[in-house]
Amino acid sequence: MRVLDTAAVSAWATGCVHSLASLRPAIDEINVYPVADSDTGSNMLFTMAGAARELEEAEPENAADALKILARGAVASAKGNSGVILSQVVRGLADSARGRLDGEWLAKALGHADEVATGAVSRPVAGTILTVLHAVALAVRGDTHPLGEVAEKAAKEAAHALEKTPLQLPALAKAGVVDAGARGLVAVLDALVGVLTGAPLQQEHPLEVHAVPLAEAFAWEVMYLLDGVDEHSLPTLRKELSGLGDSVTVAGDGSGSHAVHVHCADIGAAIEAGLALGRPRRIRVEPLLTPTPIEPGGGLDRTVVAVVHGGELAEVLRAESIPVLAVPEGETPSVEDVISLLNEAAGRHVTVLPGSVALTAAVDTAAGHAMAAGRDVVVIPCVSPVQVLAALAVHDAGRRTNDDVVAMAEAAAATRRGELRIAREESLTWVGRAQSGDVVGLIDDEVVLIEPAPASETNLVAAAMNVLNRMLALGGELVTVLSGAAAPPGVAEELAEQLRLEHPEVELAGYASGQAEAVLLMGVE
C-alpha cells in the first residue's frame, strides 16, 4: 500500500476532480433544496478543482505542506454550501497533518475534519454530508491499522451512511434520493482509497435519481471570501446571517481568510454583514430554485413538526417520525433554526407545534420570514409539551388539512396542565409561603399546593396525585406524565402504580422528557 507523500496528495486531489467531474450530472440531478445547493456536484467539483490548481502551482516540501496548500485553495475556491463543507473536510485533514501520516493520523484527522466542518455550519441537519462525515469519524475513531485499511474502512462507512440519508430527512424521502453532498463526500473518500490501494477511483453507489420539477427562485445563494475579520466577531456574523436566511456557513482556511455562505432573500444585507466586520471579496450571487410543492392528493403534501425543550422528549417525537427542533433549556431558537426545520419538512403545508409560550413566539416570528415563503405554515400555540403530545394524538393525515389543524388545536387547548417544581428560593404564593427546596404544585400556571422539603420520591408522588386528583375531578380519560431531568429514578413508576389504584378507569402514558424546569409535567385529556 502507498504512503501519503506529496505525490499521493497531488494524485488524490486529481482523483477527486476526475471522480466529481464524472459524477457531476448525477449528483446535480438528485439535489433537493433546501437539503443541498442548486448544483451540489458542480460546486464540489469547482471547490476541488480550485484546490488542485493551487497545489499544482506550489512546490510543497512534504505531504503536510501539500495538504495545507490544498486546504487553502479549497476554501478560496469553495462554492455553495456543499463546497464550503468539503473545504472544511480538507482543512480538517491539513490541520492534523503532523509527524507520520499513517492510519492513526487519518483516523484522528477525520475526527478533526468532522469537528471543523460541523462547527462551520450554524445548524447541522441530519441526513446530509455532515451526518455521513460524523458516521465516518465514529467508525475509524482510535483505529491504528495501516493507512490504506483505515481509508477503506472510512469509505465503506461513508457508503453505508449514504444509503441511510433518505430515512433521516423527509425532503430526501419525499424525492426518493440519497443526499447529494454526501454522495460527493463518498466520491472523495473513494478517490483516497484508490490512490492508497490501487482500487478503482470510481465506485458504484445507488443514487435512485428522481427528477424534481423546479419553480421560480424565491431566494438567493450569497457567497464571498472575507478577510481581515476578528475571530471573536465570527459568532456575531453567524447570528446576523442566520437572521437573514438559512444554510449559514462561515469557514476559515486556517490563515485568516473565511468563506461565507448563506441562503437568503436580501442580498445586500448579507454582503453588508461582512462589510461591517472585514473585507469581502470574490462575491458571488446565484438564484436558488425550489422544488414545486406537492399538490393535494399527490402524496405527502403536509407535515407536522415540533419545537420543544428537552432532548429526551425530542427523541420520543422523532421515534414517531415527527421532525423536531430540540432547543436547549432556557433558550429560544433562532430564525434560521426554525426555517431550517420548516425546510426539512416534506410537502407544502407545515403545522408547527411549539412546546411553550416562548417557543410559540419564536416560531411565529420565523413563520413570517421571507425565507419561509412558498410554505403554508400554521402554528398551533401550546404552552406545555403535554399539549404538543395531545395534539399529535389526534393528528390524522387522512383528514382534510384544515380539519386536522382544527382537531389538533382543540386537543391542545382542551388539555389541562399540571406541574411539579422545586422552589429555588423563598416566595409567597396564593396558597402560602414556599421555602427553598419545597415541592410546588401548579395547575394551568396557578400554584395549588406546597409540599414541604425534601423533594423525596414519596413527597413527589403524593404531590403529583394531589394535583392529578384536582384535575381529574373535572373528568378525564388520558393522563400524560413527563418526568424531568431532576425526577428521581423511581418516581414515574410509583406514580403510575398509585394512579392505577385510585383511578383504574384512566389511561396513562409516561415518558422521560429531559425538562429542566419541572420535575413532573402532567396533562389530562
Short mmCIF file of C-alpha atoms in Angstrom, two decimals:
data_model
loop_
_atom_site.label_atom_id
_atom_site.label_comp_id
_atom_site.label_asym_id
_atom_site.label_seq_id
_atom_site.Cartn_x
_atom_site.Cartn_y
_atom_site.Cartn_z
CA MET A 1 0.00 0.00 0.00
CA ARG A 2 1.13 3.52 -0.81
CA VAL A 3 2.19 6.06 1.81
CA LEU A 4 0.76 9.57 1.84
CA ASP A 5 3.60 11.61 0.40
CA THR A 6 3.48 14.78 -1.67
CA ALA A 7 2.84 12.87 -4.88
CA ALA A 8 0.00 10.93 -3.26
CA VAL A 9 -1.68 14.13 -2.04
CA SER A 10 -1.46 15.54 -5.57
CA ALA A 11 -2.83 12.29 -7.03
CA TRP A 12 -5.70 12.35 -4.53
CA ALA A 13 -6.63 15.92 -5.49
CA THR A 14 -6.58 14.97 -9.16
CA GLY A 15 -8.59 11.81 -8.45
CA CYS A 16 -11.22 13.84 -6.59
CA VAL A 17 -11.58 16.18 -9.55
CA HIS A 18 -11.96 13.30 -12.01
CA SER A 19 -14.48 11.44 -9.82
CA LEU A 20 -16.59 14.52 -9.12
CA ALA A 21 -16.47 15.51 -12.80
CA SER A 22 -17.83 12.14 -13.90
CA LEU A 23 -20.48 12.16 -11.17
CA ARG A 24 -21.48 15.81 -11.52
CA PRO A 25 -24.58 15.30 -13.72
CA ALA A 26 -25.95 12.56 -11.48
CA ILE A 27 -25.23 14.43 -8.24
CA ASP A 28 -26.75 17.65 -9.56
CA GLU A 29 -29.86 15.73 -10.60
CA ILE A 30 -30.50 14.38 -7.10
CA ASN A 31 -30.36 17.80 -5.44
CA VAL A 32 -33.29 18.51 -3.17
CA TYR A 33 -33.34 22.11 -1.98
CA PRO A 34 -33.00 23.07 0.86
CA VAL A 35 -31.05 19.91 1.66
CA ALA A 36 -28.42 20.75 -0.94
CA ASP A 37 -27.28 23.54 -3.23
CA SER A 38 -28.87 24.03 -6.62
CA ASP A 39 -25.79 22.34 -8.19
CA THR A 40 -24.02 20.35 -5.47
CA GLY A 41 -21.92 18.24 -7.84
CA SER A 42 -20.75 21.31 -9.75
CA ASN A 43 -19.98 23.19 -6.54
CA MET A 44 -17.93 20.35 -5.05
CA LEU A 45 -16.09 19.92 -8.36
CA PHE A 46 -15.39 23.67 -8.52
CA THR A 47 -14.01 23.59 -4.97
CA MET A 48 -11.67 20.64 -5.50
CA ALA A 49 -10.57 21.84 -8.95
CA GLY A 50 -9.52 25.17 -7.45
CA ALA A 51 -7.67 23.37 -4.65
CA ALA A 52 -5.88 21.11 -7.14
CA ARG A 53 -4.77 24.13 -9.22
CA GLU A 54 -3.40 25.79 -6.09
CA LEU A 55 -1.36 22.67 -5.33
CA GLU A 56 -0.07 22.38 -8.91
CA GLU A 57 1.32 25.91 -8.79
CA ALA A 58 3.11 25.35 -5.46
CA GLU A 59 6.17 23.36 -4.52
CA PRO A 60 5.38 21.76 -1.15
CA GLU A 61 8.26 20.26 0.78
CA ASN A 62 6.24 17.42 2.25
CA ALA A 63 2.74 15.90 2.44
CA ALA A 64 1.71 18.09 5.40
CA ASP A 65 2.53 21.25 3.43
CA ALA A 66 0.72 19.84 0.40
CA LEU A 67 -2.44 19.29 2.46
CA LYS A 68 -2.26 22.82 3.86
CA ILE A 69 -1.95 24.28 0.35
CA LEU A 70 -4.84 22.09 -0.78
CA ALA A 71 -6.97 23.31 2.14
CA ARG A 72 -6.18 26.96 1.43
CA GLY A 73 -7.11 26.50 -2.21
CA ALA A 74 -10.33 24.66 -1.31
CA VAL A 75 -11.52 27.46 0.99
CA ALA A 76 -10.66 30.13 -1.57
CA SER A 77 -12.49 28.23 -4.32
CA ALA A 78 -15.39 26.96 -2.20
CA LYS A 79 -18.72 27.38 -3.94
CA GLY A 80 -22.09 26.66 -2.40
CA ASN A 81 -22.85 25.11 0.97
CA SER A 82 -21.52 21.71 -0.11
CA GLY A 83 -18.30 23.25 -1.42
CA VAL A 84 -17.70 25.13 1.82
CA ILE A 85 -18.25 21.97 3.87
CA LEU A 86 -15.93 19.98 1.59
CA SER A 87 -13.26 22.67 2.02
CA GLN A 88 -13.53 22.21 5.77
CA VAL A 89 -13.07 18.45 5.41
CA VAL A 90 -9.79 19.11 3.59
CA ARG A 91 -8.84 21.72 6.16
CA GLY A 92 -9.52 19.23 8.98
CA LEU A 93 -7.07 16.78 7.39
CA ALA A 94 -4.49 19.54 6.93
CA ASP A 95 -4.76 20.84 10.49
CA SER A 96 -3.93 17.36 11.81
CA ALA A 97 -1.01 16.73 9.43
CA ARG A 98 1.92 16.48 11.82
CA GLY A 99 4.54 13.80 12.10
CA ARG A 100 3.91 10.45 10.44
CA LEU A 101 0.83 10.44 8.19
CA ASP A 102 -0.24 6.87 8.86
CA GLY A 103 -3.52 5.14 9.62
CA GLU A 104 -3.64 6.50 13.16
CA TRP A 105 -3.21 10.02 11.77
CA LEU A 106 -6.03 9.55 9.24
CA ALA A 107 -8.41 8.31 11.94
CA LYS A 108 -7.68 11.37 14.10
CA ALA A 109 -7.74 13.70 11.09
CA LEU A 110 -11.20 12.52 10.04
CA GLY A 111 -12.41 13.15 13.58
CA HIS A 112 -10.99 16.68 13.45
CA ALA A 113 -12.50 17.20 9.99
CA ASP A 114 -15.88 16.25 11.44
CA GLU A 115 -15.49 18.86 14.20
CA VAL A 116 -14.28 21.63 11.87
CA ALA A 117 -16.92 21.03 9.18
CA THR A 118 -19.76 20.80 11.71
CA GLY A 119 -18.51 23.92 13.51
CA ALA A 120 -18.68 25.91 10.28
CA VAL A 121 -22.42 25.29 9.91
CA SER A 122 -24.86 27.26 12.05
CA ARG A 123 -27.36 24.41 12.28
CA PRO A 124 -26.27 20.94 11.11
CA VAL A 125 -29.13 18.92 9.58
CA ALA A 126 -29.49 15.15 9.93
CA GLY A 127 -29.28 13.13 6.72
CA THR A 128 -26.73 15.35 4.97
CA ILE A 129 -23.00 15.31 4.20
CA LEU A 130 -22.28 16.22 7.85
CA THR A 131 -24.19 13.16 9.08
CA VAL A 132 -22.14 10.91 6.81
CA LEU A 133 -18.88 12.57 7.85
CA HIS A 134 -19.79 12.11 11.52
CA ALA A 135 -20.52 8.41 10.94
CA VAL A 136 -17.11 8.03 9.29
CA ALA A 137 -15.34 9.77 12.16
CA LEU A 138 -17.02 7.48 14.71
CA ALA A 139 -16.25 4.35 12.67
CA VAL A 140 -12.49 4.99 12.50
CA ARG A 141 -12.02 6.58 15.92
CA GLY A 142 -8.94 5.11 17.62
CA ASP A 143 -8.06 2.93 14.60
CA THR A 144 -4.33 2.23 14.30
CA HIS A 145 -4.35 -0.07 11.25
CA PRO A 146 -2.28 0.77 8.16
CA LEU A 147 -3.23 3.91 6.24
CA GLY A 148 -4.89 2.15 3.33
CA GLU A 149 -7.03 -0.03 5.59
CA VAL A 150 -8.27 2.97 7.57
CA ALA A 151 -9.11 4.75 4.32
CA GLU A 152 -11.04 1.70 3.07
CA LYS A 153 -12.96 1.50 6.34
CA ALA A 154 -13.84 5.19 6.12
CA ALA A 155 -15.05 4.90 2.53
CA LYS A 156 -17.18 1.82 3.27
CA GLU A 157 -18.79 3.50 6.28
CA ALA A 158 -19.49 6.61 4.20
CA ALA A 159 -21.24 4.50 1.55
CA HIS A 160 -23.27 2.72 4.23
CA ALA A 161 -24.26 6.03 5.88
CA LEU A 162 -25.15 7.47 2.46
CA GLU A 163 -27.83 4.81 1.99
CA LYS A 164 -29.47 5.86 5.27
CA THR A 165 -29.83 9.56 4.41
CA PRO A 166 -33.36 9.25 2.94
CA LEU A 167 -34.52 7.76 6.25
CA GLN A 168 -33.17 10.74 8.19
CA LEU A 169 -34.68 13.65 6.28
CA PRO A 170 -38.28 13.93 4.97
CA ALA A 171 -37.26 16.04 1.96
CA LEU A 172 -34.98 13.23 0.74
CA ALA A 173 -37.55 10.55 1.46
CA LYS A 174 -40.17 12.51 -0.47
CA ALA A 175 -37.89 12.76 -3.51
CA GLY A 176 -36.67 9.18 -3.14
CA VAL A 177 -32.97 10.06 -3.31
CA VAL A 178 -29.82 9.98 -1.21
CA ASP A 179 -28.16 13.23 -0.13
CA ALA A 180 -26.24 14.88 -2.97
CA GLY A 181 -23.46 16.37 -0.84
CA ALA A 182 -22.96 13.07 0.97
CA ARG A 183 -22.60 11.30 -2.39
CA GLY A 184 -19.84 13.76 -3.27
CA LEU A 185 -18.05 13.02 0.01
CA VAL A 186 -18.17 9.30 -0.76
CA ALA A 187 -16.50 10.02 -4.10
CA VAL A 188 -13.73 11.97 -2.36
CA LEU A 189 -13.06 9.11 0.08
CA ASP A 190 -13.18 6.54 -2.72
CA ALA A 191 -10.55 8.58 -4.54
CA LEU A 192 -8.31 8.47 -1.48
CA VAL A 193 -8.68 4.69 -1.29
CA GLY A 194 -7.82 4.46 -4.98
CA VAL A 195 -4.60 6.42 -4.54
CA LEU A 196 -3.51 4.43 -1.49
CA THR A 197 -4.54 0.91 -2.57
CA GLY A 198 -4.86 0.99 -6.34
CA ALA A 199 -8.61 0.31 -6.23
CA PRO A 200 -10.79 1.90 -8.95
CA LEU A 201 -11.31 5.61 -8.24
CA GLN A 202 -14.96 5.48 -9.28
CA GLN A 203 -17.08 3.18 -7.13
CA GLU A 204 -20.71 2.33 -7.87
CA HIS A 205 -23.23 3.54 -5.30
CA PRO A 206 -27.01 3.67 -5.80
CA LEU A 207 -28.45 7.15 -6.19
CA GLU A 208 -32.11 6.37 -7.01
CA VAL A 209 -32.27 9.50 -9.11
CA HIS A 210 -35.67 11.12 -9.44
CA ALA A 211 -36.01 14.32 -11.41
CA VAL A 212 -37.65 17.05 -9.34
CA PRO A 213 -39.57 19.79 -11.20
CA LEU A 214 -38.41 23.29 -10.29
CA ALA A 215 -40.25 26.54 -9.73
CA GLU A 216 -39.03 30.14 -9.83
CA ALA A 217 -36.38 31.41 -7.44
CA PHE A 218 -37.58 32.85 -4.16
CA ALA A 219 -34.19 33.24 -2.52
CA TRP A 220 -30.53 33.75 -3.32
CA GLU A 221 -27.29 31.98 -2.55
CA VAL A 222 -24.76 34.60 -1.45
CA MET A 223 -21.09 33.66 -1.18
CA TYR A 224 -17.91 35.63 -0.59
CA LEU A 225 -14.45 35.43 0.94
CA LEU A 226 -13.96 37.60 4.00
CA ASP A 227 -10.52 38.88 5.03
CA GLY A 228 -9.41 40.97 7.99
CA VAL A 229 -12.15 39.79 10.33
CA ASP A 230 -11.53 39.34 14.05
CA GLU A 231 -12.11 35.69 15.05
CA HIS A 232 -14.13 36.91 18.04
CA SER A 233 -16.58 38.60 15.64
CA LEU A 234 -17.48 35.38 13.82
CA PRO A 235 -20.34 34.40 16.19
CA THR A 236 -21.84 37.87 15.60
CA LEU A 237 -21.59 37.39 11.85
CA ARG A 238 -23.18 33.94 12.00
CA LYS A 239 -26.01 35.28 14.15
CA GLU A 240 -26.71 38.19 11.81
CA LEU A 241 -26.66 35.96 8.73
CA SER A 242 -28.92 33.45 10.49
CA GLY A 243 -31.46 36.23 10.95
CA LEU A 244 -31.44 36.79 7.18
CA GLY A 245 -31.79 33.21 6.00
CA ASP A 246 -30.53 29.65 6.37
CA SER A 247 -27.67 27.31 5.32
CA VAL A 248 -25.22 29.68 7.01
CA THR A 249 -21.56 28.67 6.98
CA VAL A 250 -18.52 30.73 7.93
CA ALA A 251 -15.49 28.56 7.27
CA GLY A 252 -11.86 29.50 7.86
CA ASP A 253 -8.80 28.33 5.95
CA GLY A 254 -6.52 28.48 8.99
CA SER A 255 -4.67 31.50 7.57
CA GLY A 256 -7.10 34.32 8.37
CA SER A 257 -9.50 34.11 5.41
CA HIS A 258 -13.08 32.86 5.71
CA ALA A 259 -15.59 31.57 3.16
CA VAL A 260 -19.05 32.95 3.89
CA HIS A 261 -22.22 31.32 2.57
CA VAL A 262 -25.93 32.00 3.18
CA HIS A 263 -29.29 31.34 1.50
CA CYS A 264 -31.38 34.49 1.94
CA ALA A 265 -33.87 36.88 0.33
CA ASP A 266 -31.83 40.07 0.99
CA ILE A 267 -28.56 40.05 -0.97
CA GLY A 268 -27.44 43.49 0.15
CA ALA A 269 -27.92 42.77 3.84
CA ALA A 270 -25.83 39.57 3.57
CA ILE A 271 -22.95 41.46 1.98
CA GLU A 272 -23.25 44.40 4.39
CA ALA A 273 -22.92 41.98 7.31
CA GLY A 274 -19.46 41.07 6.02
CA LEU A 275 -18.53 44.69 5.24
CA ALA A 276 -19.21 45.64 8.85
CA LEU A 277 -16.57 43.21 10.09
CA GLY A 278 -13.97 42.77 7.36
CA ARG A 279 -13.19 42.95 3.64
CA PRO A 280 -15.45 40.84 1.39
CA ARG A 281 -14.05 39.79 -1.98
CA ARG A 282 -14.94 37.38 -4.78
CA ILE A 283 -18.65 37.94 -4.13
CA ARG A 284 -20.95 35.51 -5.96
CA VAL A 285 -24.74 35.56 -6.02
CA GLU A 286 -26.88 32.86 -7.63
CA PRO A 287 -30.64 32.23 -7.65
CA LEU A 288 -31.96 29.31 -5.65
CA LEU A 289 -34.57 27.06 -7.21
CA THR A 290 -37.07 25.21 -5.03
CA PRO A 291 -38.99 22.02 -5.72
CA THR A 292 -42.56 22.63 -6.78
CA PRO A 293 -44.78 21.82 -3.77
CA ILE A 294 -46.73 18.59 -4.00
CA GLU A 295 -50.34 19.21 -4.88
CA PRO A 296 -53.10 17.89 -2.60
CA GLY A 297 -53.90 14.31 -3.41
CA GLY A 298 -50.48 13.76 -4.95
CA GLY A 299 -48.94 12.03 -1.94
CA LEU A 300 -47.32 13.59 1.11
CA ASP A 301 -48.48 17.22 0.87
CA ARG A 302 -48.21 18.22 4.54
CA THR A 303 -46.08 17.62 7.57
CA VAL A 304 -46.39 18.18 11.31
CA VAL A 305 -43.23 19.33 13.09
CA ALA A 306 -42.46 20.17 16.73
CA VAL A 307 -40.20 22.60 18.60
CA VAL A 308 -39.52 21.57 22.19
CA HIS A 309 -37.12 21.82 25.09
CA GLY A 310 -35.57 18.56 26.29
CA GLY A 311 -33.50 16.14 24.26
CA GLU A 312 -35.28 13.04 25.55
CA LEU A 313 -38.68 14.41 24.60
CA ALA A 314 -37.34 15.25 21.15
CA GLU A 315 -36.22 11.64 20.73
CA VAL A 316 -39.69 10.41 21.72
CA LEU A 317 -41.21 12.56 18.97
CA ARG A 318 -38.61 11.56 16.38
CA ALA A 319 -39.43 7.93 17.09
CA GLU A 320 -42.94 8.77 15.86
CA SER A 321 -41.43 10.18 12.63
CA ILE A 322 -42.07 13.80 13.68
CA PRO A 323 -39.35 16.26 12.56
CA VAL A 324 -38.22 18.03 15.73
CA LEU A 325 -36.14 21.04 16.70
CA ALA A 326 -34.71 20.38 20.18
CA VAL A 327 -33.90 23.71 21.82
CA PRO A 328 -31.56 23.89 24.86
CA GLU A 329 -33.36 24.63 28.11
CA GLY A 330 -33.82 28.33 28.78
CA GLU A 331 -33.06 29.31 25.16
CA THR A 332 -35.22 30.23 22.18
CA PRO A 333 -34.46 29.13 18.63
CA SER A 334 -33.05 31.49 16.03
CA VAL A 335 -34.94 32.33 12.87
CA GLU A 336 -32.55 30.09 10.92
CA ASP A 337 -33.17 27.19 13.31
CA VAL A 338 -36.92 27.34 12.70
CA ILE A 339 -36.66 27.96 8.96
CA SER A 340 -34.28 25.01 8.63
CA LEU A 341 -36.84 22.84 10.42
CA LEU A 342 -39.58 24.05 8.08
CA ASN A 343 -37.38 23.34 5.08
CA GLU A 344 -36.71 19.81 6.29
CA ALA A 345 -40.43 19.08 6.22
CA ALA A 346 -41.97 17.44 3.20
CA GLY A 347 -44.97 19.00 1.49
CA ARG A 348 -46.47 22.43 1.00
CA HIS A 349 -48.37 22.70 4.30
CA VAL A 350 -46.46 22.60 7.61
CA THR A 351 -48.14 22.56 11.02
CA VAL A 352 -45.82 23.56 13.87
CA LEU A 353 -46.34 22.51 17.49
CA PRO A 354 -44.12 24.60 19.82
CA GLY A 355 -43.87 23.38 23.41
CA SER A 356 -44.00 26.67 25.37
CA VAL A 357 -45.09 30.30 25.19
CA ALA A 358 -41.56 31.47 24.37
CA LEU A 359 -41.14 28.82 21.68
CA THR A 360 -44.51 29.76 20.16
CA ALA A 361 -43.40 33.41 19.87
CA ALA A 362 -40.10 32.41 18.23
CA VAL A 363 -41.86 30.14 15.71
CA ASP A 364 -44.43 32.84 14.90
CA THR A 365 -41.59 35.24 14.06
CA ALA A 366 -39.85 32.74 11.77
CA ALA A 367 -43.09 31.69 10.05
CA GLY A 368 -43.45 35.24 8.70
CA HIS A 369 -39.85 35.42 7.45
CA ALA A 370 -39.19 35.86 3.72
CA MET A 371 -37.26 32.55 3.64
CA ALA A 372 -40.44 30.72 4.64
CA ALA A 373 -42.21 31.95 1.51
CA GLY A 374 -43.95 29.32 -0.56
CA ARG A 375 -44.93 27.30 2.51
CA ASP A 376 -48.33 27.34 4.18
CA VAL A 377 -47.18 27.43 7.81
CA VAL A 378 -49.69 27.14 10.66
CA VAL A 379 -48.53 27.50 14.26
CA ILE A 380 -50.70 25.84 16.91
CA PRO A 381 -49.94 27.70 20.15
CA CYS A 382 -49.02 25.37 23.01
CA VAL A 383 -47.86 26.39 26.47
CA SER A 384 -46.60 22.95 27.52
CA PRO A 385 -45.16 19.85 25.84
CA VAL A 386 -48.14 17.84 27.15
CA GLN A 387 -50.29 19.91 24.79
CA VAL A 388 -47.93 19.04 21.93
CA LEU A 389 -48.45 15.35 22.68
CA ALA A 390 -52.20 15.85 22.93
CA ALA A 391 -52.30 17.50 19.52
CA LEU A 392 -50.21 14.72 17.97
CA ALA A 393 -52.50 12.09 19.49
CA VAL A 394 -55.42 13.31 17.33
CA HIS A 395 -53.37 14.09 14.21
CA ASP A 396 -54.78 12.21 11.22
CA ALA A 397 -53.00 12.56 7.87
CA GLY A 398 -56.10 11.17 6.16
CA ARG A 399 -58.24 14.16 7.16
CA ARG A 400 -58.52 17.37 5.20
CA THR A 401 -55.70 19.72 6.20
CA ASN A 402 -57.93 22.39 7.77
CA ASP A 403 -59.97 19.82 9.69
CA ASP A 404 -56.79 18.21 11.02
CA VAL A 405 -55.37 21.55 12.16
CA VAL A 406 -58.62 22.39 13.97
CA ALA A 407 -58.67 18.97 15.67
CA MET A 408 -55.07 19.36 16.88
CA ALA A 409 -55.67 22.93 18.09
CA GLU A 410 -58.80 21.87 20.00
CA ALA A 411 -56.99 18.91 21.60
CA ALA A 412 -54.11 21.14 22.72
CA ALA A 413 -56.41 23.80 24.13
CA ALA A 414 -58.57 21.25 25.98
CA THR A 415 -55.62 19.61 27.75
CA ARG A 416 -55.39 20.68 31.39
CA ARG A 417 -51.83 21.10 32.62
CA GLY A 418 -50.21 20.23 35.91
CA GLU A 419 -46.63 20.69 37.07
CA LEU A 420 -44.40 19.91 40.00
CA ARG A 421 -41.46 22.22 40.54
CA ILE A 422 -38.82 22.57 43.23
CA ALA A 423 -38.78 26.06 44.75
CA ARG A 424 -35.38 27.69 44.24
CA GLU A 425 -35.91 30.44 46.77
CA GLU A 426 -38.43 31.65 49.32
CA SER A 427 -41.59 33.04 47.70
CA LEU A 428 -45.15 33.99 48.59
CA THR A 429 -47.96 32.20 46.70
CA TRP A 430 -51.77 32.17 46.81
CA VAL A 431 -51.68 29.05 48.99
CA GLY A 432 -48.91 30.14 51.37
CA ARG A 433 -45.19 30.72 51.63
CA ALA A 434 -42.86 28.31 49.82
CA GLN A 435 -39.34 27.78 51.12
CA SER A 436 -36.33 26.87 49.00
CA GLY A 437 -36.45 23.11 48.30
CA ASP A 438 -40.23 22.77 48.74
CA VAL A 439 -42.29 20.93 46.13
CA VAL A 440 -44.69 23.35 44.44
CA GLY A 441 -47.71 22.04 42.52
CA LEU A 442 -49.35 24.07 39.74
CA ILE A 443 -52.45 23.65 37.59
CA ASP A 444 -52.61 25.81 34.47
CA ASP A 445 -49.83 28.01 35.90
CA GLU A 446 -51.65 28.59 39.24
CA VAL A 447 -50.00 27.34 42.44
CA VAL A 448 -52.39 24.92 44.16
CA LEU A 449 -50.21 23.22 46.78
CA ILE A 450 -46.90 23.31 48.59
CA GLU A 451 -45.29 20.10 49.87
CA PRO A 452 -42.53 20.78 52.43
CA ALA A 453 -38.98 19.74 51.57
CA PRO A 454 -37.26 17.40 50.94
CA ALA A 455 -38.36 16.53 47.39
CA SER A 456 -38.25 12.79 48.05
CA GLU A 457 -39.91 10.17 45.86
CA THR A 458 -42.70 9.81 48.44
CA ASN A 459 -43.34 13.55 48.62
CA LEU A 460 -43.29 13.93 44.85
CA VAL A 461 -45.76 11.10 44.29
CA ALA A 462 -48.10 12.46 46.98
CA ALA A 463 -47.93 15.96 45.49
CA ALA A 464 -48.45 14.66 41.95
CA MET A 465 -51.52 12.63 42.99
CA ASN A 466 -52.92 15.70 44.75
CA VAL A 467 -52.56 17.72 41.54
CA LEU A 468 -53.96 14.92 39.35
CA ASN A 469 -56.96 14.34 41.63
CA ARG A 470 -57.86 18.02 41.33
CA MET A 471 -57.65 17.89 37.53
CA LEU A 472 -59.49 14.56 37.24
CA ALA A 473 -62.33 15.90 39.37
CA LEU A 474 -63.50 17.67 36.20
CA GLY A 475 -63.25 14.45 34.18
CA GLY A 476 -60.59 12.93 32.01
CA GLU A 477 -59.72 9.75 30.14
CA LEU A 478 -56.00 10.04 29.49
CA VAL A 479 -53.18 11.22 31.75
CA THR A 480 -49.78 12.03 30.27
CA VAL A 481 -46.78 12.32 32.60
CA LEU A 482 -43.42 13.69 31.50
CA SER A 483 -40.62 13.19 34.01
CA GLY A 484 -38.00 15.93 34.08
CA ALA A 485 -34.24 15.73 34.39
CA ALA A 486 -34.41 16.16 38.20
CA ALA A 487 -37.04 13.44 38.77
CA PRO A 488 -35.85 10.54 40.99
CA PRO A 489 -35.46 7.30 39.00
CA GLY A 490 -38.45 5.51 40.53
CA VAL A 491 -40.97 8.34 40.78
CA ALA A 492 -42.63 7.71 37.40
CA GLU A 493 -43.26 4.03 38.14
CA GLU A 494 -44.54 4.76 41.66
CA LEU A 495 -46.87 7.46 40.35
CA ALA A 496 -48.19 5.11 37.67
CA GLU A 497 -48.95 2.44 40.27
CA GLN A 498 -50.70 4.91 42.56
CA LEU A 499 -52.77 6.29 39.68
CA ARG A 500 -53.89 2.78 38.71
CA LEU A 501 -55.05 2.16 42.28
CA GLU A 502 -57.01 5.41 42.64
CA HIS A 503 -58.20 5.86 39.04
CA PRO A 504 -58.30 2.50 37.26
CA GLU A 505 -60.58 3.98 34.60
CA VAL A 506 -57.88 6.39 33.38
CA GLU A 507 -55.31 5.51 30.72
CA LEU A 508 -51.72 6.57 31.48
CA ALA A 509 -48.88 7.46 29.11
CA GLY A 510 -45.47 8.27 30.60
CA TYR A 511 -42.24 9.49 29.01
CA ALA A 512 -38.85 10.84 30.05
CA SER A 513 -38.58 14.42 28.78
CA GLY A 514 -35.26 15.81 30.00
CA GLN A 515 -37.04 19.05 31.01
CA ALA A 516 -35.01 21.11 33.48
CA GLU A 517 -37.67 23.49 34.79
CA ALA A 518 -40.26 20.98 36.03
CA VAL A 519 -39.72 17.72 37.90
CA LEU A 520 -43.01 16.39 36.50
CA LEU A 521 -45.30 17.68 33.75
CA MET A 522 -48.82 16.26 33.70
CA GLY A 523 -51.61 16.56 31.18
CA VAL A 524 -55.23 15.44 31.44
CA GLU A 525 -57.38 14.94 28.34
#
